[in-house]
Amino acid sequence: MSENDAACVSEHHTAHDVVVSHREIGGATVVALRGEIDLLTVSALTERLDALTASPRPDLVLDLRPVTFIDCTGLGILCRARNRALARKGRLRLVTESAFLRRLLRATGLRDVFEVCACLPEPAPCRTGAA
C-alpha cells in the first residue's frame, strides 16, 4: 500500500467510524462499537475508553456485535480498558456473538481474562412505591 493509499484509508477510517454511541442500561455504560478496531482507530478509541473508565467503579459493557475486524492493537485497547476498570474496582464486559472473536480470545489466551456475554445486560426493573 502506498503512502497515498494509507492516507486515504486513514482519512475515512477513524474512531468516529468505530464508536457509535454510549448509553446507560441497568447501571452499566454500554458502548456500541462497529466496523474495524485496529491501528487506525487506536488513538481516538483509547481516549474515549479512558474517559469512560476514569471514574471510580466503572461498569462498562462494550457491544462488539457489529465489529467486523479486530487486530492485536484492538485487543490491546480492550485489555487497557479492562485493566483501567479493574484498577478502579470496576468491571468490563464484552458482548459478542462472533465465533471469530471468541476463537481469537481463546487463541491469544484472553478467553478467561474477559467476561464475554452474548447479549446486553437487562435494564434495571422500575421501582414503584408501596401503595
mmCIF file of C-alpha atoms in Angstrom:
data_model
loop_
_atom_site.group_PDB
_atom_site.id
_atom_site.type_symbol
_atom_site.label_atom_id
_atom_site.label_comp_id
_atom_site.label_asym_id
_atom_site.label_seq_id
_atom_site.Cartn_x
_atom_site.Cartn_y
_atom_site.Cartn_z
ATOM 1 C CA MET A 1 0.000 0.000 0.000
ATOM 2 C CA SER A 2 1.425 3.380 -0.961
ATOM 3 C CA GLU A 3 1.519 6.362 1.402
ATOM 4 C CA ASN A 4 -1.288 7.975 -0.574
ATOM 5 C CA ASP A 5 -3.426 4.832 -0.202
ATOM 6 C CA ALA A 6 -2.704 4.716 3.547
ATOM 7 C CA ALA A 7 -3.594 8.401 3.920
ATOM 8 C CA CYS A 8 -6.852 7.843 2.035
ATOM 9 C CA VAL A 9 -7.759 4.853 4.216
ATOM 10 C CA SER A 10 -6.938 6.661 7.475
ATOM 11 C CA GLU A 11 -8.860 9.726 6.321
ATOM 12 C CA HIS A 12 -12.001 7.605 6.006
ATOM 13 C CA HIS A 13 -11.358 5.152 8.868
ATOM 14 C CA THR A 14 -11.463 6.858 12.253
ATOM 15 C CA ALA A 15 -12.760 6.253 15.754
ATOM 16 C CA HIS A 16 -15.956 8.036 14.710
ATOM 17 C CA ASP A 17 -16.485 5.012 12.456
ATOM 18 C CA VAL A 18 -15.938 2.683 15.416
ATOM 19 C CA VAL A 19 -17.663 4.288 18.417
ATOM 20 C CA VAL A 20 -21.329 4.575 17.610
ATOM 21 C CA SER A 21 -22.719 5.681 20.954
ATOM 22 C CA HIS A 22 -22.802 5.047 24.646
ATOM 23 C CA ARG A 23 -25.793 4.865 26.950
ATOM 24 C CA GLU A 24 -26.763 3.614 30.395
ATOM 25 C CA ILE A 25 -28.504 0.235 30.743
ATOM 26 C CA GLY A 26 -29.093 -1.332 34.132
ATOM 27 C CA GLY A 27 -26.421 0.797 35.806
ATOM 28 C CA ALA A 28 -23.774 -0.059 33.188
ATOM 29 C CA THR A 29 -22.381 2.187 30.483
ATOM 30 C CA VAL A 30 -22.912 0.366 27.190
ATOM 31 C CA VAL A 31 -20.591 1.450 24.391
ATOM 32 C CA ALA A 32 -21.695 0.344 20.942
ATOM 33 C CA LEU A 33 -18.741 -0.248 18.617
ATOM 34 C CA ARG A 34 -18.782 -1.114 14.923
ATOM 35 C CA GLY A 35 -16.526 -1.622 11.961
ATOM 36 C CA GLU A 36 -12.809 -2.222 12.400
ATOM 37 C CA ILE A 37 -10.860 -1.831 15.634
ATOM 38 C CA ASP A 38 -7.246 -1.534 14.578
ATOM 39 C CA LEU A 39 -4.176 0.679 14.373
ATOM 40 C CA LEU A 40 -6.057 3.420 12.529
ATOM 41 C CA THR A 41 -8.640 3.847 15.297
ATOM 42 C CA VAL A 42 -6.454 3.227 18.358
ATOM 43 C CA SER A 43 -5.809 6.826 19.444
ATOM 44 C CA ALA A 44 -9.344 8.162 19.460
ATOM 45 C CA LEU A 45 -10.868 4.921 20.769
ATOM 46 C CA THR A 46 -8.334 4.735 23.607
ATOM 47 C CA GLU A 47 -9.107 8.340 24.515
ATOM 48 C CA ARG A 48 -12.844 7.608 24.603
ATOM 49 C CA LEU A 49 -12.491 4.422 26.668
ATOM 50 C CA ASP A 50 -10.029 6.112 29.048
ATOM 51 C CA ALA A 51 -12.629 8.799 29.732
ATOM 52 C CA LEU A 52 -15.297 6.160 30.384
ATOM 53 C CA THR A 53 -13.039 4.241 32.786
ATOM 54 C CA ALA A 54 -11.753 7.282 34.685
ATOM 55 C CA SER A 55 -14.407 7.328 37.409
ATOM 56 C CA PRO A 56 -14.476 5.089 40.477
ATOM 57 C CA ARG A 57 -16.173 1.705 39.929
ATOM 58 C CA PRO A 58 -16.858 1.987 36.198
ATOM 59 C CA ASP A 59 -19.233 -0.655 34.861
ATOM 60 C CA LEU A 60 -18.501 -0.757 31.150
ATOM 61 C CA VAL A 61 -20.088 -3.018 28.537
ATOM 62 C CA LEU A 62 -18.536 -2.989 25.069
ATOM 63 C CA ASP A 63 -21.055 -4.115 22.449
ATOM 64 C CA LEU A 64 -18.831 -5.673 19.802
ATOM 65 C CA ARG A 65 -21.581 -7.377 17.811
ATOM 66 C CA PRO A 66 -21.294 -5.002 14.810
ATOM 67 C CA VAL A 67 -17.447 -5.133 14.830
ATOM 68 C CA THR A 68 -16.190 -6.648 11.571
ATOM 69 C CA PHE A 69 -12.461 -6.817 12.363
ATOM 70 C CA ILE A 70 -10.140 -6.524 15.323
ATOM 71 C CA ASP A 71 -6.352 -6.804 15.278
ATOM 72 C CA CYS A 72 -3.745 -7.067 18.046
ATOM 73 C CA THR A 73 -3.882 -3.302 18.533
ATOM 74 C CA GLY A 74 -7.633 -3.581 19.083
ATOM 75 C CA LEU A 75 -7.116 -6.383 21.599
ATOM 76 C CA GLY A 76 -4.631 -4.119 23.363
ATOM 77 C CA ILE A 77 -7.275 -1.394 23.632
ATOM 78 C CA LEU A 78 -9.701 -3.894 25.183
ATOM 79 C CA CYS A 79 -7.033 -5.047 27.666
ATOM 80 C CA ARG A 80 -6.205 -1.450 28.595
ATOM 81 C CA ALA A 81 -9.881 -0.621 29.229
ATOM 82 C CA ARG A 82 -10.292 -3.792 31.318
ATOM 83 C CA ASN A 83 -7.184 -3.031 33.380
ATOM 84 C CA ARG A 84 -8.301 0.565 33.991
ATOM 85 C CA ALA A 85 -11.780 -0.585 35.054
ATOM 86 C CA LEU A 86 -10.400 -3.228 37.423
ATOM 87 C CA ALA A 87 -7.852 -0.784 38.898
ATOM 88 C CA ARG A 88 -10.807 1.423 39.856
ATOM 89 C CA LYS A 89 -12.710 -1.548 41.325
ATOM 90 C CA GLY A 90 -14.993 -1.631 38.284
ATOM 91 C CA ARG A 91 -15.994 -4.104 35.643
ATOM 92 C CA LEU A 92 -15.694 -4.522 31.878
ATOM 93 C CA ARG A 93 -17.797 -6.919 29.814
ATOM 94 C CA LEU A 94 -17.682 -7.731 26.112
ATOM 95 C CA VAL A 95 -20.840 -8.520 24.165
ATOM 96 C CA THR A 96 -20.317 -10.579 21.035
ATOM 97 C CA GLU A 97 -21.962 -13.362 19.131
ATOM 98 C CA SER A 98 -18.922 -13.683 16.853
ATOM 99 C CA ALA A 99 -17.316 -17.110 16.729
ATOM 100 C CA PHE A 100 -14.255 -15.403 15.204
ATOM 101 C CA LEU A 101 -13.789 -13.066 18.164
ATOM 102 C CA ARG A 102 -14.336 -15.893 20.647
ATOM 103 C CA ARG A 103 -11.694 -18.000 18.812
ATOM 104 C CA LEU A 104 -9.350 -15.000 18.756
ATOM 105 C CA LEU A 105 -9.720 -14.511 22.517
ATOM 106 C CA ARG A 106 -9.070 -18.234 23.070
ATOM 107 C CA ALA A 107 -6.031 -18.282 20.724
ATOM 108 C CA THR A 108 -4.464 -15.261 22.426
ATOM 109 C CA GLY A 109 -5.061 -16.584 25.939
ATOM 110 C CA LEU A 110 -7.598 -13.841 26.699
ATOM 111 C CA ARG A 111 -10.741 -16.002 26.843
ATOM 112 C CA ASP A 112 -10.649 -16.269 30.624
ATOM 113 C CA VAL A 113 -9.449 -12.671 31.075
ATOM 114 C CA PHE A 114 -12.636 -11.087 29.729
ATOM 115 C CA GLU A 115 -16.211 -11.577 30.783
ATOM 116 C CA VAL A 116 -17.893 -12.338 27.449
ATOM 117 C CA CYS A 117 -21.674 -12.236 27.049
ATOM 118 C CA ALA A 118 -23.922 -12.954 24.072
ATOM 119 C CA CYS A 119 -26.390 -10.145 24.846
ATOM 120 C CA LEU A 120 -26.643 -6.771 26.537
ATOM 121 C CA PRO A 121 -27.460 -6.510 30.250
ATOM 122 C CA GLU A 122 -31.106 -6.202 31.165
ATOM 123 C CA PRO A 123 -32.336 -2.754 32.227
ATOM 124 C CA ALA A 124 -32.905 -2.346 35.945
ATOM 125 C CA PRO A 125 -36.529 -3.001 36.885
ATOM 126 C CA CYS A 126 -38.644 0.033 37.592
ATOM 127 C CA ARG A 127 -39.209 0.643 41.276
ATOM 128 C CA THR A 128 -42.593 1.727 42.429
ATOM 129 C CA GLY A 129 -43.554 2.831 45.871
ATOM 130 C CA ALA A 130 -45.859 0.726 48.003
ATOM 131 C CA ALA A 131 -49.434 1.920 47.976
#
